[in-house]
Coordinates of N, CA, C and O and ligand atoms in Angstrom, one line a residue:
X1 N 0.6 63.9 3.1 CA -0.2 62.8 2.5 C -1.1 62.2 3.6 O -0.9 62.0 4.8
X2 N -2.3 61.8 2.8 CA -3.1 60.9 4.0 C -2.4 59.8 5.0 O -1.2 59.3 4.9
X3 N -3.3 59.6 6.1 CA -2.6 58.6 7.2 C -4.0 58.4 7.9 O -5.0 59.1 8.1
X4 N -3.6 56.6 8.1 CA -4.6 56.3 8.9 C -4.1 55.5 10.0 O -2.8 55.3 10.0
X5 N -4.9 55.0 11.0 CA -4.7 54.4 12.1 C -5.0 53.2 12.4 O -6.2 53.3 12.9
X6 N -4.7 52.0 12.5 CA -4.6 50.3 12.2 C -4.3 49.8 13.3 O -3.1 50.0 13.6
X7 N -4.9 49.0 14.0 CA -4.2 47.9 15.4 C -4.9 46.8 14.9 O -6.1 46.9 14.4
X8 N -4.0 45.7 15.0 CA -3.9 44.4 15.1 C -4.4 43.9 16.3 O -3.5 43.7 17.2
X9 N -5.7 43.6 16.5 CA -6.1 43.3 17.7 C -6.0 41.9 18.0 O -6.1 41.1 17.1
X10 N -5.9 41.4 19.6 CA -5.6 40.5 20.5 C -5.4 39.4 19.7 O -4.4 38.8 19.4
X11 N -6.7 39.1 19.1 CA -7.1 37.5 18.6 C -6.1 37.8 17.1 O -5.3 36.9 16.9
X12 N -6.0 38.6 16.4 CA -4.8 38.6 15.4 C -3.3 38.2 15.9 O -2.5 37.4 15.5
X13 N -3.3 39.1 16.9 CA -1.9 38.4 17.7 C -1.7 37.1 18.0 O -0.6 36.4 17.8
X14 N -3.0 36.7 18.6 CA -2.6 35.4 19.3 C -2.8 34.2 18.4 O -2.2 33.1 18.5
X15 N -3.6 34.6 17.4 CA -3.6 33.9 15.8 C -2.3 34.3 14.9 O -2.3 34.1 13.7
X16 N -1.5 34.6 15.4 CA 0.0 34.3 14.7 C -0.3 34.9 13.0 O 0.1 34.3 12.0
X17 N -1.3 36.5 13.2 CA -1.9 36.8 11.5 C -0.7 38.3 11.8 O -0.9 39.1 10.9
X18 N 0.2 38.5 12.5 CA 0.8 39.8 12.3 C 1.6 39.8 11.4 O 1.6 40.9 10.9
X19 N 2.4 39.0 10.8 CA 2.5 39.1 9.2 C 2.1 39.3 7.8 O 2.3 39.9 6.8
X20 N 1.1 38.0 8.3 CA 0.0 38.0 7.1 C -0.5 39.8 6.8 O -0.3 40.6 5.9
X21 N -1.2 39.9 8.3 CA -1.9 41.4 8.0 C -1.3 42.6 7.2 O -1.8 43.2 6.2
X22 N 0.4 42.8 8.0 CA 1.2 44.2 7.6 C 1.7 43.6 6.4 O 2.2 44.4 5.7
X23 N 1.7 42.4 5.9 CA 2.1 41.7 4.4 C 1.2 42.9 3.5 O 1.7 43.7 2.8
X24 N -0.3 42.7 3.9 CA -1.3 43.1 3.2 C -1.1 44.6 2.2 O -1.1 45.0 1.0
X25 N -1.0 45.4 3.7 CA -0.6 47.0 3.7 C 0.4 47.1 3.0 O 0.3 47.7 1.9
X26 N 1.7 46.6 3.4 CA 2.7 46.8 2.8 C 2.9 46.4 1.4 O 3.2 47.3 0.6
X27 N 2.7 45.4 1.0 CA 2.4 45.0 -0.9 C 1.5 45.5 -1.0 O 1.4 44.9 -2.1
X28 N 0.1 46.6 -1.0 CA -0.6 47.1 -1.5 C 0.1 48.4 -2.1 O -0.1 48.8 -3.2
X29 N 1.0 48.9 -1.2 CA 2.0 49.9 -1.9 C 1.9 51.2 -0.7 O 2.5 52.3 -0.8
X30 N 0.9 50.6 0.7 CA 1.0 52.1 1.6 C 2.8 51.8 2.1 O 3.6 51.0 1.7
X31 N 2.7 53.1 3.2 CA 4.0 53.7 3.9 C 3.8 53.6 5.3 O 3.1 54.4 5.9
X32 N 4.3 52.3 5.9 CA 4.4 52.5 7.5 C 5.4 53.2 7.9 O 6.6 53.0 7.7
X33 N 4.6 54.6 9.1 CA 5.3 55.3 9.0 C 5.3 55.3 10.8 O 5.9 56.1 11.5
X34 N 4.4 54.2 11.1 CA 4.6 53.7 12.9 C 4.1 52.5 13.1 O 3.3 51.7 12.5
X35 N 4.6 52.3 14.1 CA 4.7 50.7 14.7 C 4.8 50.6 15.7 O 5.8 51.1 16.0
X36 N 4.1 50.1 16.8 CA 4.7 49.7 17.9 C 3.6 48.6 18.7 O 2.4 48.7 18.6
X37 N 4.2 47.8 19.5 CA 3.8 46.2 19.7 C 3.3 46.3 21.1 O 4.2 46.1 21.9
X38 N 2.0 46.5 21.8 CA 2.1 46.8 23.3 C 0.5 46.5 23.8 O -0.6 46.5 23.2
X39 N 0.9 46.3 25.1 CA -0.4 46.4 26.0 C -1.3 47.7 26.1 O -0.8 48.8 26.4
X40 N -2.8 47.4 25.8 CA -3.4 48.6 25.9 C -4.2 49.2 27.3 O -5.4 49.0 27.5
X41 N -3.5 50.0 28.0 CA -4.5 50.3 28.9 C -6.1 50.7 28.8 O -6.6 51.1 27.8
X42 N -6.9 50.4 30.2 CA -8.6 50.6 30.3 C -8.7 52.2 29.5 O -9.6 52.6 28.8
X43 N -7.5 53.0 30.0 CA -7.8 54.6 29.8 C -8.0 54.5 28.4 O -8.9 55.1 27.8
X44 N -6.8 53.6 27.6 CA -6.7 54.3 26.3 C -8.1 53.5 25.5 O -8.7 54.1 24.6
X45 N -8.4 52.2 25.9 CA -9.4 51.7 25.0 C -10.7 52.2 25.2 O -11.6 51.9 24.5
X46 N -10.7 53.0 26.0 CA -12.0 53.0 26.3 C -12.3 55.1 25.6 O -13.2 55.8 25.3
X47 N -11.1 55.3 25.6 CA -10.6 56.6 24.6 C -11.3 56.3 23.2 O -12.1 56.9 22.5
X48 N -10.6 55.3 23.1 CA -10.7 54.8 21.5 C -11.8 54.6 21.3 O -12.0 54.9 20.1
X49 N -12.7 54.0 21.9 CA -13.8 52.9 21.6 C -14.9 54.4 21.9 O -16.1 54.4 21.7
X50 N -14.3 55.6 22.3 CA -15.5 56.7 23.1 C -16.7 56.3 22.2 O -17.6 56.0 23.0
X51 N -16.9 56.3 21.2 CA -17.8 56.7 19.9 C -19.0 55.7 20.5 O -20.1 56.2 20.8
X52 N -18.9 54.2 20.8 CA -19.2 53.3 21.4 C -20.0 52.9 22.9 O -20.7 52.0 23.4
X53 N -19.3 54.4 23.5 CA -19.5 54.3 24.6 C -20.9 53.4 25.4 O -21.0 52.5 26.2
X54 N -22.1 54.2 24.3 CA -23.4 53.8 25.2 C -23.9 52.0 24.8 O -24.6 51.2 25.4
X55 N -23.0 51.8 23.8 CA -23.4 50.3 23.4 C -23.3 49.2 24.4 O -22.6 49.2 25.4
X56 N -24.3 48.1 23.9 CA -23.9 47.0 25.0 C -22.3 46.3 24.5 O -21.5 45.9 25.3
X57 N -22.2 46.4 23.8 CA -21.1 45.8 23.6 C -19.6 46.2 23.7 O -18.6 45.7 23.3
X58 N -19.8 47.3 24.4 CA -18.5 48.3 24.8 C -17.6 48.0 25.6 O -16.4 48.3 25.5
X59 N -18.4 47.2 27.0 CA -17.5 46.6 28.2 C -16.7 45.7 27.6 O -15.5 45.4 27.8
X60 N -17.8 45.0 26.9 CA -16.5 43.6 26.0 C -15.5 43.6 25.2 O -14.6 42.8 25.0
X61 N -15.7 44.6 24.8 CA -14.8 45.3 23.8 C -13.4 45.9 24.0 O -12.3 46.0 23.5
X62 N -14.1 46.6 25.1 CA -12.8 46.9 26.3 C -12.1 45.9 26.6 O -11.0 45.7 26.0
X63 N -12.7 45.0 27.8 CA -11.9 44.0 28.6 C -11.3 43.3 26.9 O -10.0 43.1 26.9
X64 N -12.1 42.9 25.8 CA -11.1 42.2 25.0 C -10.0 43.2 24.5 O -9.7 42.4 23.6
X65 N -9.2 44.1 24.3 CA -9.0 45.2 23.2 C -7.7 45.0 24.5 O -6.5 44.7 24.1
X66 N -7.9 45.1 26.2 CA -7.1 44.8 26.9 C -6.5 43.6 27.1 O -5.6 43.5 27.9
X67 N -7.1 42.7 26.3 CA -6.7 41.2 27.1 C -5.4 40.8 26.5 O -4.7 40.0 27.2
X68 N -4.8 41.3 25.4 CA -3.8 40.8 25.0 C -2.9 41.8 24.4 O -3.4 42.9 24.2
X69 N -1.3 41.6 23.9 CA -0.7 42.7 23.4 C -1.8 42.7 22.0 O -2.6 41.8 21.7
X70 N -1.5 43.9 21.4 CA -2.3 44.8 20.3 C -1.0 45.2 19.2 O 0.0 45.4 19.9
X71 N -0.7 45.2 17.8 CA 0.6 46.0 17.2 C -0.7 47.6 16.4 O -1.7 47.6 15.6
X72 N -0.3 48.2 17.0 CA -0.6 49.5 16.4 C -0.1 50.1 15.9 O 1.0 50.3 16.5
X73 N -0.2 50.8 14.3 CA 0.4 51.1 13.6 C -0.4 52.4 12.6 O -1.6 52.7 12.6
X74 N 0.5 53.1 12.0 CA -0.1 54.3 10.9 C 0.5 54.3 10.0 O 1.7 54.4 9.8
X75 N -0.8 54.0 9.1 CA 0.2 54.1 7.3 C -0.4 55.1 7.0 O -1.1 55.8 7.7
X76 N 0.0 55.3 5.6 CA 0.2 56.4 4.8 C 0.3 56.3 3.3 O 0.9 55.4 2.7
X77 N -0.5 57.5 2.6 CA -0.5 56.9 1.5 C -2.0 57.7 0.6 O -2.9 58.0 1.5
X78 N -2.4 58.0 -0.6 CA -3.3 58.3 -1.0 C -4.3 57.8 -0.6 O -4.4 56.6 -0.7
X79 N -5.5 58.8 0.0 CA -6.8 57.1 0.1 C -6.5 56.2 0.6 O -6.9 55.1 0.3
X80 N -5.6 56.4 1.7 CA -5.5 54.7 2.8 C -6.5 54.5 3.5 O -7.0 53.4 3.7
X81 N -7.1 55.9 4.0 CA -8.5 55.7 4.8 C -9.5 54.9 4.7 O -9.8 54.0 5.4
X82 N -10.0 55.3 3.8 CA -11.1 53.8 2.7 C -10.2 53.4 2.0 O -10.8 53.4 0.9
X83 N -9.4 53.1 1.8 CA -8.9 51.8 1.1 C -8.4 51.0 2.1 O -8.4 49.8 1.7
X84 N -8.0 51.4 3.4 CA -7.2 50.3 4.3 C -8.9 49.6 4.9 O -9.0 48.6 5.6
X85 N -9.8 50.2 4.5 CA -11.3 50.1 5.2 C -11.5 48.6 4.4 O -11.6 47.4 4.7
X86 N -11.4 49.5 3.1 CA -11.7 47.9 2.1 C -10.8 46.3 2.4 O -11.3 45.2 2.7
X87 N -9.6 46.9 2.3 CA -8.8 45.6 2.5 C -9.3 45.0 4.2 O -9.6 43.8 4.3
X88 N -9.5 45.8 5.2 CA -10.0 45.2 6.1 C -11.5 44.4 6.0 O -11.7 43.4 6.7
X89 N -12.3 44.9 5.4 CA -13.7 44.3 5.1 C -14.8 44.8 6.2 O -14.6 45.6 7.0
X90 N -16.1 44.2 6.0 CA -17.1 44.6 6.7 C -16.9 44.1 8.1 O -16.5 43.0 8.3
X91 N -17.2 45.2 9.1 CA -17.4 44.4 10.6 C -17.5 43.4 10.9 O -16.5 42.7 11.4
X92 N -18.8 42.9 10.7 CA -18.7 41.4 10.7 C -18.4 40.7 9.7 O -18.8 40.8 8.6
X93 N -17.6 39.7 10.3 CA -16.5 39.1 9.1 C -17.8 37.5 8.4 O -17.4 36.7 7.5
X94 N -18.6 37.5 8.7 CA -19.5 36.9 8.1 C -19.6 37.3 6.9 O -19.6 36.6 5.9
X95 N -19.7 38.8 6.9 CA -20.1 39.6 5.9 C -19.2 40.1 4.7 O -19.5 40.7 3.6
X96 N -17.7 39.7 5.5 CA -16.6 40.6 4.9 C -16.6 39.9 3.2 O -17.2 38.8 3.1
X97 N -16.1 40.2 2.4 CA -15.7 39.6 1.2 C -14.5 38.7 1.2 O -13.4 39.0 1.6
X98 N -15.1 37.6 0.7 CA -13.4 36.9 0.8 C -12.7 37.8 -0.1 O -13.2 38.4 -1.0
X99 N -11.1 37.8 0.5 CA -9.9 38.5 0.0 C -9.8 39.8 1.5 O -8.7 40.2 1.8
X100 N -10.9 40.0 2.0 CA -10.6 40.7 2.6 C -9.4 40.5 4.7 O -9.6 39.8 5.7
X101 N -8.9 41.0 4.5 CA -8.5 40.3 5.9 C -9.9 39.8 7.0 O -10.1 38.6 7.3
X102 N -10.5 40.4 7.4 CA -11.9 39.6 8.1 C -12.5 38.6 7.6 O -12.9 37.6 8.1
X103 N -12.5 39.0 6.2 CA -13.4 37.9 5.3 C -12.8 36.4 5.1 O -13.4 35.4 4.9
X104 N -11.2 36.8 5.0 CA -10.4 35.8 5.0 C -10.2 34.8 6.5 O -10.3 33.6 6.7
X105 N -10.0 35.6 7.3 CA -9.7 35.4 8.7 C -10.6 34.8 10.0 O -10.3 34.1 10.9
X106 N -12.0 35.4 9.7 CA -12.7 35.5 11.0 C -14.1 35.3 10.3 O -14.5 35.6 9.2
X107 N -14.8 34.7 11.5 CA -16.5 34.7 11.6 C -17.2 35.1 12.9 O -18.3 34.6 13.1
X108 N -16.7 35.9 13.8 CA -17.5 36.6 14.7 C -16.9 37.6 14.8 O -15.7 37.8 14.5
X109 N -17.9 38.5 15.2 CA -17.8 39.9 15.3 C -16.9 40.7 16.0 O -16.2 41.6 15.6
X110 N -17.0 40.2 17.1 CA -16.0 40.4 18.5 C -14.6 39.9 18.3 O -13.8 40.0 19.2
X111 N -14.1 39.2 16.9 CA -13.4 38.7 16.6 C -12.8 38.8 15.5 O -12.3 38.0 14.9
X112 N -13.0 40.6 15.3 CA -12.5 41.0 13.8 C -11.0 41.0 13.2 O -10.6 41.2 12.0
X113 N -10.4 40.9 14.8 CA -8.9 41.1 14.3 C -8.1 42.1 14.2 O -7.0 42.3 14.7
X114 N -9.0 43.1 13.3 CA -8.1 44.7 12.9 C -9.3 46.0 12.7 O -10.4 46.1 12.1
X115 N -8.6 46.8 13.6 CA -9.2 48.0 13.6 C -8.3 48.9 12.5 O -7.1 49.0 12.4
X116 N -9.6 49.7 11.6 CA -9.1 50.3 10.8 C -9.5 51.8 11.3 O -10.2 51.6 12.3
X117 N -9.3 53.1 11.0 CA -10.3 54.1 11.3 C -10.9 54.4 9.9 O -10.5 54.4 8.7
X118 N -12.4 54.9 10.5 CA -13.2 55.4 9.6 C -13.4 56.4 8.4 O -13.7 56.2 7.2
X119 N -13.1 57.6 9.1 CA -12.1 58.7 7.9 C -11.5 59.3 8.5 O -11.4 59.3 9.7
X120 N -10.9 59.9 7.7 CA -9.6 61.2 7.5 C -9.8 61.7 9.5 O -9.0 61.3 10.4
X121 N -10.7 62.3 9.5 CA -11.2 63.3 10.6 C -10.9 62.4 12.1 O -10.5 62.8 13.2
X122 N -11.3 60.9 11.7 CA -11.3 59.8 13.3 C -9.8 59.4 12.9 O -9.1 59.2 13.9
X123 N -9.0 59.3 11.6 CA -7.9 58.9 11.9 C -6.8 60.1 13.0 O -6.1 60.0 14.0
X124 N -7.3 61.1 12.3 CA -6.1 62.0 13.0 C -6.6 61.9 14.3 O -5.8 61.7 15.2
X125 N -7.8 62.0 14.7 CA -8.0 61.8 16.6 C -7.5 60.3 16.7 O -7.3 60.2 17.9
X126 N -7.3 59.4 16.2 CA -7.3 58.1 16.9 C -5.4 58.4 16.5 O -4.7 58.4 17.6
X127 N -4.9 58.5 15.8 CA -3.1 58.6 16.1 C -3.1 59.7 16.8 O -3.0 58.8 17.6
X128 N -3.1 61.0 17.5 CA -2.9 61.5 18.2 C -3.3 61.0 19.3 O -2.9 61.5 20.4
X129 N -4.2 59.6 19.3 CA -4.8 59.4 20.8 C -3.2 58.3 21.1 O -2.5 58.6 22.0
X130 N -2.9 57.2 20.3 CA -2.4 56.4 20.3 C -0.3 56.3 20.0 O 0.5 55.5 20.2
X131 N -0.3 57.4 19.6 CA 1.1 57.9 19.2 C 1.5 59.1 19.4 O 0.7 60.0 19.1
X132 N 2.7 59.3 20.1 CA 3.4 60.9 19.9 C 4.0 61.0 18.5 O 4.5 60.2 17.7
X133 N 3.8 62.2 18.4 CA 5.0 62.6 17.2 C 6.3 61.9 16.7 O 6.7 61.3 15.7
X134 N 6.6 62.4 18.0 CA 8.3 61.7 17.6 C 8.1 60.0 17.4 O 9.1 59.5 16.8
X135 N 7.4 59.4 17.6 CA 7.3 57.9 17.2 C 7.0 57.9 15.9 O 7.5 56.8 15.6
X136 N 6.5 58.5 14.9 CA 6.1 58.7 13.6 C 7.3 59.1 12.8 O 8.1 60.0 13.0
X137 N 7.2 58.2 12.0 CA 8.7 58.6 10.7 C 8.1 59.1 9.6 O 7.0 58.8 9.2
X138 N 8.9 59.9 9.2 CA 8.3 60.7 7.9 C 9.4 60.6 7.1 O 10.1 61.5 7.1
X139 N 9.7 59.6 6.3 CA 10.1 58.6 5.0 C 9.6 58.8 3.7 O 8.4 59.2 3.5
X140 N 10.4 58.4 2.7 CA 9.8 58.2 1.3 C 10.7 56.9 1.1 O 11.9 57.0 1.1
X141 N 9.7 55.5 0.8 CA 10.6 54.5 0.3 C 11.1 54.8 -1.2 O 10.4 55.3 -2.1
X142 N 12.2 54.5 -1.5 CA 13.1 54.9 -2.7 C 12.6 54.3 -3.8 O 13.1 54.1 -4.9
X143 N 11.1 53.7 -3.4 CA 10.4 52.7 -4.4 C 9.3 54.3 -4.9 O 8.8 54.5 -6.0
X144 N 9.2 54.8 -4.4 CA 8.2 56.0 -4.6 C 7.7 56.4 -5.9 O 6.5 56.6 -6.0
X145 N 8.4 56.3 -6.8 CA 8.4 56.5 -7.8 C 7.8 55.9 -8.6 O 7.3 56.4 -9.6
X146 N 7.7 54.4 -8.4 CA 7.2 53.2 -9.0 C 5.8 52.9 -9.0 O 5.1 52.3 -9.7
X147 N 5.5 54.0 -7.2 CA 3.8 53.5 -7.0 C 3.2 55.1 -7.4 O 2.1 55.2 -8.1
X148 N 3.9 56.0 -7.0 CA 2.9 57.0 -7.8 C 3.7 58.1 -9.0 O 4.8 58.6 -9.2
X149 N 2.4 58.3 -9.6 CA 3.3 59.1 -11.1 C 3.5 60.4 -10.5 O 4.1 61.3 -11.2
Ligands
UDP1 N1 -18.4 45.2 17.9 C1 -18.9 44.1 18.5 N2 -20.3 43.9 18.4 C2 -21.1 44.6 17.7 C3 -20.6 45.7 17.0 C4 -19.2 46.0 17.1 O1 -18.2 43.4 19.3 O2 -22.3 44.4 17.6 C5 -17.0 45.4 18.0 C6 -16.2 44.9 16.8 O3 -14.9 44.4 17.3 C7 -15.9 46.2 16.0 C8 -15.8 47.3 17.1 O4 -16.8 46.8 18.1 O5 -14.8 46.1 15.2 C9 -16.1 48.7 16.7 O6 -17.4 48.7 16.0 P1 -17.5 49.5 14.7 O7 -18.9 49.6 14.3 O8 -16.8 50.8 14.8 O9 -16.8 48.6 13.6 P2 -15.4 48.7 12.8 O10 -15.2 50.2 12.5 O11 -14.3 48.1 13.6 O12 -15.7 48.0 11.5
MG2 MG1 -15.2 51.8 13.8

């Protein structure tokens, strides 16, 4: 089944939104199937952010992405790709739709909170960049049944 790749970035942390957020995911009906609560090193954000690289706004992005713990996580689930895209909302949370976590949450850019990945193709490079195998559980909640026919 699909999987995508989700961090809770600094200012979500430090905004006390790490429940609210995985509230979100998890009552929508995905499968967290990883978790883990940690500092991000320069290597890995700047891994992450490669796509970004030539932008002005890449150094800041870095130094912020490092400035605080991060909860990184991979759900699972039909269409979590664009759909975890939706529930996160547009980049800038100006823009995002209320209901959306940004839209709800935030008004600057640099201050979106949660990284979602884009499709299918950037999720699998961004959890292999961010997780080993063995950290990933491969589960069916015993609710399974209820969410899909
Ligand atoms: N970003 C920024 N200024 C910009 C564009 C992007 O600070 O002008 C940051 C912002 O935190 C965003 C991240 O860079 O979430 C990655 O940008 P992308 O366009 O991939 O947005 P996303 O996929 O996160 O919606
Ligand atoms: Mg992006």
């Amino acid at each position: 089944m699909e999987r995508t790749f989700l961090a809770i970035k600094p200012d979500g942390v430090q905004r006390g939104l790490v429940g609210e957020i995985i509230r979100r995911f998890e009552t929508k009906g995905f499968i967290l199937v990883g978790l883990k609560f940690m500092n991000v090193s320069r290597e890995l954000a700047q891994a992450h952010y490669d796509v970004h690289r030539e932008r002005p706004f890449f150094a800041g992005l870095v130094d912020f992405i490092t400035s605080g713990p991060v909860v990184a996580m991979v759900w699972e689930g039909d269409g979590v790709v664009a759909s975890a895209r939706k529930i996160i909302g547009a980049t800038n949370p100006l823009n995002s739709e209320p209901g959306t976590i940004r839209g709800d949450f935030g008004v600057n850019i640099g201050r979106n909170l949660i990284h979602g990945s884009d499709a299918v193709e950037t999720a699998q490079r961004e959890i292999s960049l961010w997780f080993k195998d063995h950290e990933l559980v491969n589960w069916a909640p015993d609710i399974k049944s209820w969410l899909y026919e």
